[in-house]
Coordinates of N, CA and C in Angstrom, one line a residue:
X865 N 2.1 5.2 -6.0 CA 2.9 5.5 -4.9 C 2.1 5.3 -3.6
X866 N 2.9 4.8 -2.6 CA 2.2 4.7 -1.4 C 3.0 4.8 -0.3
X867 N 2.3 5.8 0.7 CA 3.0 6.3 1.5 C 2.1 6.2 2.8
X868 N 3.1 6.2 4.1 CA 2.6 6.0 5.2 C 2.1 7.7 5.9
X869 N 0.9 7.7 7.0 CA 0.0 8.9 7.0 C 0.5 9.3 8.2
X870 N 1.1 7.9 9.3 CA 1.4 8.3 10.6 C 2.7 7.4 11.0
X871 N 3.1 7.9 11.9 CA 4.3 6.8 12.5 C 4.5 7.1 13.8
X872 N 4.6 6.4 14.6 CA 4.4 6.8 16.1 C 5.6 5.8 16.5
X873 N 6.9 6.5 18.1 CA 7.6 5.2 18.0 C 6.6 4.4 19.0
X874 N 7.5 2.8 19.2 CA 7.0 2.0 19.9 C 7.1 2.2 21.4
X875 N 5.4 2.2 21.8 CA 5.0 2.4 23.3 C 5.9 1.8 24.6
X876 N 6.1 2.0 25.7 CA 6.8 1.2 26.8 C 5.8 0.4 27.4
X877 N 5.6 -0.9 28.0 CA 4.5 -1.4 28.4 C 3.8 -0.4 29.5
X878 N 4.2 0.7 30.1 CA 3.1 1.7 30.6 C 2.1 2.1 30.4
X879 N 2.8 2.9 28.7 CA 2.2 3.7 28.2 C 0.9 3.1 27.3
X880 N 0.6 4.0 26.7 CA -1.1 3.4 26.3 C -0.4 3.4 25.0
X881 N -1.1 1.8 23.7 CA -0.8 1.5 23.1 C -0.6 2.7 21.7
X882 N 0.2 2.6 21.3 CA 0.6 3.5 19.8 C 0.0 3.5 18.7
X883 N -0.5 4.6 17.9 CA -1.0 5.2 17.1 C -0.8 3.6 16.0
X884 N -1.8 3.2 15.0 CA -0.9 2.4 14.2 C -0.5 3.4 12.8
X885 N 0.7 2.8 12.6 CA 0.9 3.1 11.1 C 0.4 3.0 9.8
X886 N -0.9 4.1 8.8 CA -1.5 3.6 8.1 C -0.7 4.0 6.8
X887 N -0.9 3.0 5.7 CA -0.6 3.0 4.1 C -1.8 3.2 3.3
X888 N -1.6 3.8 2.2 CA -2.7 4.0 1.2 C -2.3 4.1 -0.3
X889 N -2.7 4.2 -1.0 CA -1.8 4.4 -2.3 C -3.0 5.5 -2.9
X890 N -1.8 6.4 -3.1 CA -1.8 8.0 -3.4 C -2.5 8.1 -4.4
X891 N -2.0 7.1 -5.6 CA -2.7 6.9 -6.8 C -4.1 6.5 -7.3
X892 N -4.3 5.5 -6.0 CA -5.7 5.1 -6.3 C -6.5 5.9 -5.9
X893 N -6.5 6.4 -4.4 CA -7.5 7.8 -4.4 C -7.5 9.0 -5.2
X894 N -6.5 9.0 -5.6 CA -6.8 10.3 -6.4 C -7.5 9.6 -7.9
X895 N -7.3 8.7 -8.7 CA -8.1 7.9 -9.9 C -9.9 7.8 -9.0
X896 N -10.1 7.2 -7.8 CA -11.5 7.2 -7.1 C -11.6 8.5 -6.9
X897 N -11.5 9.2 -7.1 CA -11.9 10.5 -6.3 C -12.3 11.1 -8.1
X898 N -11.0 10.6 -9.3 CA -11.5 11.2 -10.3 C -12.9 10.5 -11.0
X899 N -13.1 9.2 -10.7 CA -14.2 8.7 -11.5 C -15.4 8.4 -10.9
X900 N -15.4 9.0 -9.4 CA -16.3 9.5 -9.1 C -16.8 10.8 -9.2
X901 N -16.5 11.5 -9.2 CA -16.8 12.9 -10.3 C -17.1 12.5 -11.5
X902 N -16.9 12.1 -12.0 CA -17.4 11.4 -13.4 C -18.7 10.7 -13.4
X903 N -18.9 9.9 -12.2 CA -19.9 9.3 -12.3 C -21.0 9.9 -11.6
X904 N -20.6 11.2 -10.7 CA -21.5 11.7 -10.1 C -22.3 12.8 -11.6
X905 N -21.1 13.7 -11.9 CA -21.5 14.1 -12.8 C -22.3 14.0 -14.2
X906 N -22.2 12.4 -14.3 CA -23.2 12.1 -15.8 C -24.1 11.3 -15.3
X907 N -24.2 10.8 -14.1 CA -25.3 10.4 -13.8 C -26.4 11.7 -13.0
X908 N -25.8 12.3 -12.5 CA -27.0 13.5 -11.9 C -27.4 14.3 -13.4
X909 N -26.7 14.2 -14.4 CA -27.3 14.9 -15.4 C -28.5 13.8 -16.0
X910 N -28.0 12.8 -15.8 CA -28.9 11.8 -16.7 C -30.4 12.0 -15.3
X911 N -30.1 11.8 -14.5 CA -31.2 11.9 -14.0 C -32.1 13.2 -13.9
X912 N -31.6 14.3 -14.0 CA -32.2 15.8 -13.8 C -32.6 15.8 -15.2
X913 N -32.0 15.2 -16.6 CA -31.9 15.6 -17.4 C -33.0 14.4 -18.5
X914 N -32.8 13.6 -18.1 CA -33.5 12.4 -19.0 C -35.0 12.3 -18.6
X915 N -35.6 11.3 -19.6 CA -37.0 11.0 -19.4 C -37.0 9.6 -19.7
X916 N -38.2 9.7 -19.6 CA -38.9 8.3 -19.4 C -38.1 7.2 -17.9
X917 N -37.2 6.1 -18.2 CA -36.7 5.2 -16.8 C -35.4 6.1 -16.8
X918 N -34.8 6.8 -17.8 CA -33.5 7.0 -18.0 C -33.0 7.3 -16.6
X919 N -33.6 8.1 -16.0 CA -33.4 8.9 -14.6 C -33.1 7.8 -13.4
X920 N -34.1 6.7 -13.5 CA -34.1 5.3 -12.7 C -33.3 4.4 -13.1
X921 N -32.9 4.7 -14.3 CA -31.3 3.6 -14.9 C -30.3 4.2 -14.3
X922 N -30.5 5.4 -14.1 CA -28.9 6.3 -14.1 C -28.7 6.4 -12.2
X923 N -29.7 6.2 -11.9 CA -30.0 6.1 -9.8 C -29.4 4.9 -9.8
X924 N -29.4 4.2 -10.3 CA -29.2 2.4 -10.0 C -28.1 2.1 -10.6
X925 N -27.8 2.3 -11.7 CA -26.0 2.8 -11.9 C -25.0 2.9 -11.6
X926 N -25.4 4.3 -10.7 CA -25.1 5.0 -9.5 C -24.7 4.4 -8.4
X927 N -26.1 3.8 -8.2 CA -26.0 2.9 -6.6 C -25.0 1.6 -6.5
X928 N -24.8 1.4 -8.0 CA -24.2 0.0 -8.3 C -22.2 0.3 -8.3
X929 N -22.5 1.5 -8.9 CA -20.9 2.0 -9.8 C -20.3 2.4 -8.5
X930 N -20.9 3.9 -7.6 CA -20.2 4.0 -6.6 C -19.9 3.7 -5.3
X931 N -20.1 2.3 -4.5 CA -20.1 1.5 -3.9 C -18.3 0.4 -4.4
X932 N -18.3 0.3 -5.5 CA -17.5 -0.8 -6.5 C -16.7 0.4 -6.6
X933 N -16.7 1.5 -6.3 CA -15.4 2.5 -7.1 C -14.8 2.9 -5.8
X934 N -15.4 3.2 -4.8 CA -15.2 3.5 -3.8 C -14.5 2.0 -2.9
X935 N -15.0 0.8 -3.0 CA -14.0 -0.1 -2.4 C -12.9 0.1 -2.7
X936 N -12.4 -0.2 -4.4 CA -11.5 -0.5 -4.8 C -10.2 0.5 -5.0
X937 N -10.5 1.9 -4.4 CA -9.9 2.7 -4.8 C -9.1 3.6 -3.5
X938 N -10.6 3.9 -2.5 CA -10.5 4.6 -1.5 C -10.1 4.1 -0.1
X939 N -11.2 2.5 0.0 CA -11.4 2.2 0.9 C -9.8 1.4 1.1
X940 N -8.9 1.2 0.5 CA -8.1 0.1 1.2 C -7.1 0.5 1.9
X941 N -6.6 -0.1 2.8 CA -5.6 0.4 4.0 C -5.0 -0.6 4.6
X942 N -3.8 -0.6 5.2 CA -3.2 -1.0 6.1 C -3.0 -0.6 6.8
X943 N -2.8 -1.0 7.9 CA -2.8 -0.6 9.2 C -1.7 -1.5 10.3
X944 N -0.6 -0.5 10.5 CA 0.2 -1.5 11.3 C 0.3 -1.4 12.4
X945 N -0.2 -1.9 13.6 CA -0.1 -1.6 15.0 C 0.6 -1.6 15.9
X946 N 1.3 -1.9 16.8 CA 2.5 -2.7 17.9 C 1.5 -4.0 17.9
X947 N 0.6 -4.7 18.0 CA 0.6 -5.8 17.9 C 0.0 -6.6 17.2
X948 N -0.7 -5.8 16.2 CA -1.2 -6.5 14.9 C -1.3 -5.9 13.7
X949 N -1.7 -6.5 12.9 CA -1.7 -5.8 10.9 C -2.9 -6.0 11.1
X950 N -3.6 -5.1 10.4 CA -4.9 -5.2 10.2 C -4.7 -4.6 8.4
X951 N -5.7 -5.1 7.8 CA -5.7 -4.9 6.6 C -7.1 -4.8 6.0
X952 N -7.8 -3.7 5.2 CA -8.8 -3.2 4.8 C -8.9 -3.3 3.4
X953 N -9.5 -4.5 2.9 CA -9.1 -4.6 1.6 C -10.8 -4.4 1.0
X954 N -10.9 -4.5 -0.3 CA -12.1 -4.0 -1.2 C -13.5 -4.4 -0.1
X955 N -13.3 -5.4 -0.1 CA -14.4 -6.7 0.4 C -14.7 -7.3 2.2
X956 N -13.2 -7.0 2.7 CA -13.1 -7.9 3.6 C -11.9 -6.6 4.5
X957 N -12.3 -7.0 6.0 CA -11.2 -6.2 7.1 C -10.7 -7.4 7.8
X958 N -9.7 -7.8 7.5 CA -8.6 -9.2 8.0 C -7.8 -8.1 9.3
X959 N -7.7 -8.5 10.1 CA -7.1 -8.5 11.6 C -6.2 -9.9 12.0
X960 N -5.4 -9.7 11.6 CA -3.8 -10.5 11.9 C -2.9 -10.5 13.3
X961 N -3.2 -11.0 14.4 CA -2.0 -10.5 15.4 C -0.8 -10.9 14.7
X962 N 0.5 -10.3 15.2 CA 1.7 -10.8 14.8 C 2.4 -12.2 14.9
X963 N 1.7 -12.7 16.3 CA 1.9 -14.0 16.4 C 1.5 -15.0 15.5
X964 N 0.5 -14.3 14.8 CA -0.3 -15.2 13.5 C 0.2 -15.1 12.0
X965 N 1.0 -14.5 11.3 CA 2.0 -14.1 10.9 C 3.2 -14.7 10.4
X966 N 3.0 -15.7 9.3 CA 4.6 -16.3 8.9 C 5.6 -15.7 8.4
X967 N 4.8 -15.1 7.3 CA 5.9 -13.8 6.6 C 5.2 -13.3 5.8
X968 N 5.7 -11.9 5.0 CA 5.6 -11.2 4.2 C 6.2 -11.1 2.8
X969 N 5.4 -11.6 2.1 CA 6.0 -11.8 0.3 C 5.5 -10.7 -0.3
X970 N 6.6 -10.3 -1.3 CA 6.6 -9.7 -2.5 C 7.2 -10.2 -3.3
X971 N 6.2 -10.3 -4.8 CA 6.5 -10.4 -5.8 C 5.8 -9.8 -6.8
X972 N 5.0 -10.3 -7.4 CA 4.1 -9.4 -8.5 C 2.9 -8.8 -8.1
X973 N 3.0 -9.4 -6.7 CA 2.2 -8.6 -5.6 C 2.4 -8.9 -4.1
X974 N 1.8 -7.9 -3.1 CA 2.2 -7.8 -1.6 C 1.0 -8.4 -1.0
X975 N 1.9 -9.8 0.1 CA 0.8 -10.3 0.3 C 1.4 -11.0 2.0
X976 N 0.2 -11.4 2.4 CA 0.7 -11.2 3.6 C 0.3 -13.2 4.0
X977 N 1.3 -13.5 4.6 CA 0.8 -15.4 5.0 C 0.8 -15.5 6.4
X978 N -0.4 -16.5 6.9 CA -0.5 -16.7 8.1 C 0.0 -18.2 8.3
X979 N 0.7 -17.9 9.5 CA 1.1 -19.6 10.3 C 0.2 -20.9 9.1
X980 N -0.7 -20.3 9.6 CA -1.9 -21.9 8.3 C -1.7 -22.1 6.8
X981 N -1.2 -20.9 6.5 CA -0.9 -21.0 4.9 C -1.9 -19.9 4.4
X982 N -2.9 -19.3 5.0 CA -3.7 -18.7 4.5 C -2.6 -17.3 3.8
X983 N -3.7 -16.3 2.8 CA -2.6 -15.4 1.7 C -3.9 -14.7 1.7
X984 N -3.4 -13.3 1.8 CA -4.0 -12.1 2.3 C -3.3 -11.3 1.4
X985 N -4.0 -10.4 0.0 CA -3.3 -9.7 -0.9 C -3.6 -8.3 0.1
X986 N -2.3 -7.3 -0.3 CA -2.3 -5.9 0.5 C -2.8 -4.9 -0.4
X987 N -4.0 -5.1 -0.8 CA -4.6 -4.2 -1.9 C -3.8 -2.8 -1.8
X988 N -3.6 -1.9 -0.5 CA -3.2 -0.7 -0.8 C -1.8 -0.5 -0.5
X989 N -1.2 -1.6 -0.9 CA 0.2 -1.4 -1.2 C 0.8 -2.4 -2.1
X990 N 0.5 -1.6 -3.4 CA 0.5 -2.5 -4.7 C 1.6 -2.2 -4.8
X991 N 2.0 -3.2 -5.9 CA 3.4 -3.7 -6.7 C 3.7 -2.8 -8.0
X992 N 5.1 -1.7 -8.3 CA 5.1 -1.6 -9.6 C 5.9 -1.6 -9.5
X993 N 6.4 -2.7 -10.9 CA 7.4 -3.4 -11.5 C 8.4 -2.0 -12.0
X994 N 7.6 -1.1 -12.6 CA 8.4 0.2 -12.9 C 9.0 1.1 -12.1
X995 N 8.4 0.7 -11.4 CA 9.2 1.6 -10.1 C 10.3 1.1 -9.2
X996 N 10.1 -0.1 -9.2 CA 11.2 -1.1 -9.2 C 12.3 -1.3 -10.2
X997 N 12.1 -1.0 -11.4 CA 13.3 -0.9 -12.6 C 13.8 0.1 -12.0
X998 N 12.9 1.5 -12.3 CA 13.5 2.8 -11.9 C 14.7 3.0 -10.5
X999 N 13.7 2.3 -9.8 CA 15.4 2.1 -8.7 C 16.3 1.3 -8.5
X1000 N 16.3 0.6 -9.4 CA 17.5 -0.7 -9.6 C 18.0 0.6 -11.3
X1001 N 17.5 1.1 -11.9 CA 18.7 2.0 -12.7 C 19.0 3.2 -11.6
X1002 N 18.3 3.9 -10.5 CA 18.8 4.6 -10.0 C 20.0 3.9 -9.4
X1003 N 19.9 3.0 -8.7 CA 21.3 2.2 -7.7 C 22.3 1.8 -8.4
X1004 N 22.2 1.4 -9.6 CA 23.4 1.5 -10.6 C 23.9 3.0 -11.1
X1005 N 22.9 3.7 -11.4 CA 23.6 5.6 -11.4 C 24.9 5.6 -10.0
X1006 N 24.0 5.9 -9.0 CA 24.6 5.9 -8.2 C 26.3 5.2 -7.5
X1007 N 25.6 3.8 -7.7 CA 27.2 3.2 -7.8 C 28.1 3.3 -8.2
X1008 N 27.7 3.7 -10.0 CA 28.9 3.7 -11.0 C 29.2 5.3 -10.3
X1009 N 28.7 6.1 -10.1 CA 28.9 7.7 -9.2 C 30.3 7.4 -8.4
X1010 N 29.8 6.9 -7.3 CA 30.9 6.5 -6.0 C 32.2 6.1 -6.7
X1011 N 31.7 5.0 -7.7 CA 33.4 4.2 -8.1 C 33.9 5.6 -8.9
X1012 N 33.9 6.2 -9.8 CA 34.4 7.2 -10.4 C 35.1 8.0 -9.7
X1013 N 34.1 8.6 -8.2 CA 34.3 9.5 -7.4 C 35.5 8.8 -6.6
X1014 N 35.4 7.8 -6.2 CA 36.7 6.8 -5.3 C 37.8 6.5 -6.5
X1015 N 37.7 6.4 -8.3 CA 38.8 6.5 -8.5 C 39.5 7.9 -8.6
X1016 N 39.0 8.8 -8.9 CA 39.2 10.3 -8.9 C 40.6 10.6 -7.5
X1017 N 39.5 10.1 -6.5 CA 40.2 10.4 -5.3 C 42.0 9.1 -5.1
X1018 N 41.4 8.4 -5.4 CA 42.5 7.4 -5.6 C 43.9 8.1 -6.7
X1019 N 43.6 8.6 -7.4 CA 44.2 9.0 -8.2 C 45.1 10.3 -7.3
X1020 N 44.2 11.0 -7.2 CA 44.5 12.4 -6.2 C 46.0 11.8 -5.6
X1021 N 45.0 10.9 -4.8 CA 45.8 10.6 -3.5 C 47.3 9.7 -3.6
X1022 N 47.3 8.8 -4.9 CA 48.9 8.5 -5.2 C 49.7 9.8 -5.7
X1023 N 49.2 10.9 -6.1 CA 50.0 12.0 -6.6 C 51.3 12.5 -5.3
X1024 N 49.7 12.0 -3.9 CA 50.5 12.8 -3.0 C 51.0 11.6 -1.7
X1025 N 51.0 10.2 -2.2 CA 51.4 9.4 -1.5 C 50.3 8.7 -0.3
X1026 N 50.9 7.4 -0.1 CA 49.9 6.6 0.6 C 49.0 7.0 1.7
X1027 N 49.8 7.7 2.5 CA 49.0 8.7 3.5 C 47.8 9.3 2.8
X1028 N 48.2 10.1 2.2 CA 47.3 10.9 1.1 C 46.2 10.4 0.9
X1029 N 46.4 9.3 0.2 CA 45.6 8.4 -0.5 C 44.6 7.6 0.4
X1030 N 44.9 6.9 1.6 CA 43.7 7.4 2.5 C 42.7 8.2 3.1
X1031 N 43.5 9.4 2.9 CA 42.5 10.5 3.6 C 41.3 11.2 2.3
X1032 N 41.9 10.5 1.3 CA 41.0 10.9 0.4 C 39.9 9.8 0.0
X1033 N 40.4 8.5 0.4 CA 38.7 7.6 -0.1 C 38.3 8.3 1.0
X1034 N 38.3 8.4 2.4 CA 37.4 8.8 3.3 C 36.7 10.0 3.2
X1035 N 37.2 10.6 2.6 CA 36.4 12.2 2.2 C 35.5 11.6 1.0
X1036 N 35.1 11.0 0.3 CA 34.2 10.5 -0.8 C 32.6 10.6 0.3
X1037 N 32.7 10.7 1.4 CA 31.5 10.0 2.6 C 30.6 11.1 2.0
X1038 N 29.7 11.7 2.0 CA 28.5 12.7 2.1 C 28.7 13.5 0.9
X1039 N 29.5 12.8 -0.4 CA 29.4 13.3 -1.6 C 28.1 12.8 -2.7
X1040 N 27.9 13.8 -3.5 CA 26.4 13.4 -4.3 C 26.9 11.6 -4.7
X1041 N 27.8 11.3 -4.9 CA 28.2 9.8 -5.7 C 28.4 8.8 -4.3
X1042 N 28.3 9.0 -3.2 CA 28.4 8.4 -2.1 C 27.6 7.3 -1.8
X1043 N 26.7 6.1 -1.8 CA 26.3 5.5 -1.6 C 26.1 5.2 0.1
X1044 N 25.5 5.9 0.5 CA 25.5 5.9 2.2 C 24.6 5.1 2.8
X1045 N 23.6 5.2 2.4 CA 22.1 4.7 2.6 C 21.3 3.0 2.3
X1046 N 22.5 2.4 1.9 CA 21.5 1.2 1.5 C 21.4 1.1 0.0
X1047 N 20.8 -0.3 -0.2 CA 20.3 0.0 -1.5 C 18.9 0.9 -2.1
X1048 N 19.2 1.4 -3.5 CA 17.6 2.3 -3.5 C 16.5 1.1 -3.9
X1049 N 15.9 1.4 -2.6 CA 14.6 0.9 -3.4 C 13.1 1.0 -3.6
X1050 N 11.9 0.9 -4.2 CA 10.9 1.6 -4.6 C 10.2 1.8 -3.4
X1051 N 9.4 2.4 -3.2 CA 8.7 2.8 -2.0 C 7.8 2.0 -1.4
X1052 N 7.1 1.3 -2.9 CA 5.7 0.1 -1.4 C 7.2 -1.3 -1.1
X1053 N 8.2 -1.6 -1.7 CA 9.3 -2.2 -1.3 C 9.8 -2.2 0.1
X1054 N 10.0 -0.4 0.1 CA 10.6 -0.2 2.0 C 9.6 0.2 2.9
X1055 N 8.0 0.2 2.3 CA 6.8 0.1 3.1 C 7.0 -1.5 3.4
X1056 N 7.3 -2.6 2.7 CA 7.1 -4.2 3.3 C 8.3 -4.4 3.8
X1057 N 9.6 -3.9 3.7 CA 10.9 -3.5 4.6 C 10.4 -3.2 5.9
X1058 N 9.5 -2.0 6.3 CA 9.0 -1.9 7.4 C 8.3 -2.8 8.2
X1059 N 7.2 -3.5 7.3 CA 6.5 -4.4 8.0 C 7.2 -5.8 8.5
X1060 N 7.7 -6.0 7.7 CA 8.8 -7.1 7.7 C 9.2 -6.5 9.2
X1061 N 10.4 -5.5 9.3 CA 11.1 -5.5 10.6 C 10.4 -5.6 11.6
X1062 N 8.5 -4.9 12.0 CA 7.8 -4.6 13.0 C 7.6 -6.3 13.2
X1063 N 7.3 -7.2 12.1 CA 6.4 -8.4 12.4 C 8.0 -9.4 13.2
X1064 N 9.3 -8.9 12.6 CA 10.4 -9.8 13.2 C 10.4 -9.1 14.8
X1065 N 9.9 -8.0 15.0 CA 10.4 -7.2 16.1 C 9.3 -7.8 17.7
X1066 N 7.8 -7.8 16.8 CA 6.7 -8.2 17.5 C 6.3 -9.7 17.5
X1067 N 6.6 -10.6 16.7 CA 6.1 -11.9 16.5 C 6.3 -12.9 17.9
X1068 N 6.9 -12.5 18.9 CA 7.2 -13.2 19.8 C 6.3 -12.6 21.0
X1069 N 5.6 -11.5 21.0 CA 5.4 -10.8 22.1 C 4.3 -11.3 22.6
X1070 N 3.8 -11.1 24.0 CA 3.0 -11.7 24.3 C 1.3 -10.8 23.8
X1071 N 1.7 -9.9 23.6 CA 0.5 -9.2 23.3 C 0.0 -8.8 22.2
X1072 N 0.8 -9.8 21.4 CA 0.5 -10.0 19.6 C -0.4 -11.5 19.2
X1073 N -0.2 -12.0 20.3 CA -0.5 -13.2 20.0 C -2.4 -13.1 20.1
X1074 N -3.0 -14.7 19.1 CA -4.4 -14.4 19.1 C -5.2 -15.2 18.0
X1075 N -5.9 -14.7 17.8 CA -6.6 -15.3 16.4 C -6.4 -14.5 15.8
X1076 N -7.3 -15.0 14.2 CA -7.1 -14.5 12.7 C -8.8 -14.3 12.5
X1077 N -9.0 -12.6 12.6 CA -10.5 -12.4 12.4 C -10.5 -11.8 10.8
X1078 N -11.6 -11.5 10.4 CA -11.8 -11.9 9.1 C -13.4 -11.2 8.7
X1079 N -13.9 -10.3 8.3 CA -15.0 -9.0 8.6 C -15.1 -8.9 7.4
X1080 N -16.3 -9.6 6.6 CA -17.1 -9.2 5.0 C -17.6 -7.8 5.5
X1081 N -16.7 -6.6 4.3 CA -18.0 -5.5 4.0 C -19.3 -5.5 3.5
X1082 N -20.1 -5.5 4.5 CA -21.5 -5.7 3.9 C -22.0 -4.5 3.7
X1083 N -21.1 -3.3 4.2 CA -21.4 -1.5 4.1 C -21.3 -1.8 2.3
X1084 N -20.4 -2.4 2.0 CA -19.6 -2.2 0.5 C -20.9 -3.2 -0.7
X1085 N -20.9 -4.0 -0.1 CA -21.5 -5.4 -1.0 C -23.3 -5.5 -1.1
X1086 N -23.7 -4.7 0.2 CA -25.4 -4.3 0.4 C -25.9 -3.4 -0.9
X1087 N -24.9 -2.1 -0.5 CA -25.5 -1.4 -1.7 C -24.8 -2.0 -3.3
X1088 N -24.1 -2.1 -3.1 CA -23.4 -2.7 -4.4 C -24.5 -3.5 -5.3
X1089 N -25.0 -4.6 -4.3 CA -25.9 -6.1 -5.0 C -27.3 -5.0 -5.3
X1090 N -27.7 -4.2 -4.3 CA -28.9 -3.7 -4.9 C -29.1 -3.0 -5.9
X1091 N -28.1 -2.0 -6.5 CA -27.6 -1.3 -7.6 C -28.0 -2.4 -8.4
X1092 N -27.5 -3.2 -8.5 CA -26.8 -4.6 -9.6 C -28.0 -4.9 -10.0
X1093 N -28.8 -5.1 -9.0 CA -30.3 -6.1 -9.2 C -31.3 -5.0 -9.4
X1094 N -31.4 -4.1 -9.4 CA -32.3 -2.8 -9.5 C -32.0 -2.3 -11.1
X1095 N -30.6 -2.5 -11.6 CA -29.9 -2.0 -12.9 C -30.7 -3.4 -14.0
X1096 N -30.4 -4.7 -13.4 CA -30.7 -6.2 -13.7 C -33.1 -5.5 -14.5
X1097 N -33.5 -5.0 -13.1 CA -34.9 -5.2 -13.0 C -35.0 -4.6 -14.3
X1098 N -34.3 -3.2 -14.3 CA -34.6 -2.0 -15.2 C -34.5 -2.6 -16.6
X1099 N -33.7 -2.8 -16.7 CA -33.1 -3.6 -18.4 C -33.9 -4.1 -18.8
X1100 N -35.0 -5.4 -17.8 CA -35.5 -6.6 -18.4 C -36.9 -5.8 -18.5
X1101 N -37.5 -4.9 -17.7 CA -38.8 -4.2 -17.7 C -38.7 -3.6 -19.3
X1102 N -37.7 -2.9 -19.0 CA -37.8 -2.0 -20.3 C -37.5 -2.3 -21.6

């Protein structure tokens, strides 16, 4: 599941630019949040607790595992602004103005294309297919709801004639079987519903327009390679 943290509406050109809209997925932090406790937890034992390198295998581990758990889990974000998407993915922080921007695909995953062809995956607004069943059987519940409820009333309403029979599909409106709202659909679905509308809303504006910047985590990949190569030293010493 993924869900947006803020939403601010859109600024007047006076006012000072708006909050951007960020996404995260619910699921992944709470899974990083659990296996880092895990890894905090059996590695501080191995270190307080072991002998000989065990302690120096278990530091470098450490240094290697939680760097790699923490990109992939914690760190990713979108970010939707009034004039650009910015995206925080494991490895890399992509800054997209809108002008830059051809569209927004979903399929077996959410991904974002620029004017050049370039393809930018939205790490924290993943794709599930099950969640997408689930609301393509909810919107058939529903449907078959409404028709039942609209023959019900139809029925009603020839008892007591045509007149009748009007005033009764119209009373079906704001019943549980009612179909009011659109089709249902899964949630990171009407999270790229949203982006979609902001990028058709903004793509023309003058204050969207720009380049396509592009920022390696080296916070993420520094410690990561040293872990790796420290874990690498240990093995072959020992």
């Amino acid at each position: 599941m993924t869900s947006p943290e803020s939403q601010s509406p859109a600024p007047q050109p006076s006012e000072p630019e708006s909050k951007d809209r960020v996404y995260r997925s619910v699921p992944a932090i709470a899974g990083g949040v659990l296996l880092l406790a895990i890894t905090a937890w059996l590695g501080l034992d191995a270190v307080f607790s072991g002998d000989g390198r065990t302690p120096w295998l278990a530091l470098a581990l450490m240094l290697l595992i939680v760097p790699l758990v923490t990109a992939f889990t914690l760190r990713p974000a979108v970010y939707a602004g009034y004039d650009r998407l910015r995206i925080r993915n494991p490895f890399r922080v992509i800054a997209l103005p809108w002008g830059q921007v051809a569209m927004l695909k979903s399929t077996y995953s959410n991904e974002v294309i620029t004017e050049s062809g370039t393809k930018y995956q939205l790490w924290a607004v993943p794709v599930s297919l099950r969640a997408r069943k689930k609301a393509a059987r909810r919107e058939m519940r529903e449907t078959a709801d409404a028709r039942r409820a609209m023959g019900r009333d139809d029925g009603r309403g020839s008892a007591r004639g045509m007149g009748a029979g009007v005033g009764a599909g119209a009373g079906t409106r704001g019943r549980p079987g009612h179909v009011s709202d659109g089709p249902v659909r899964a949630e990171t679905d009407r999270i790229m519903d949203e982006l979609r509308g902001l990028h058709e809303a903004r793509h023309a504006a003058p204050t969207a327009q720009g380049e396509v910047s592009v920022r390696w985590a080296y916070e993420v990949m520094g410690p990561a390679g040293a872990g790796a190569l420290l874990t690498l030293i240990l093995l072959l010493v020992g």
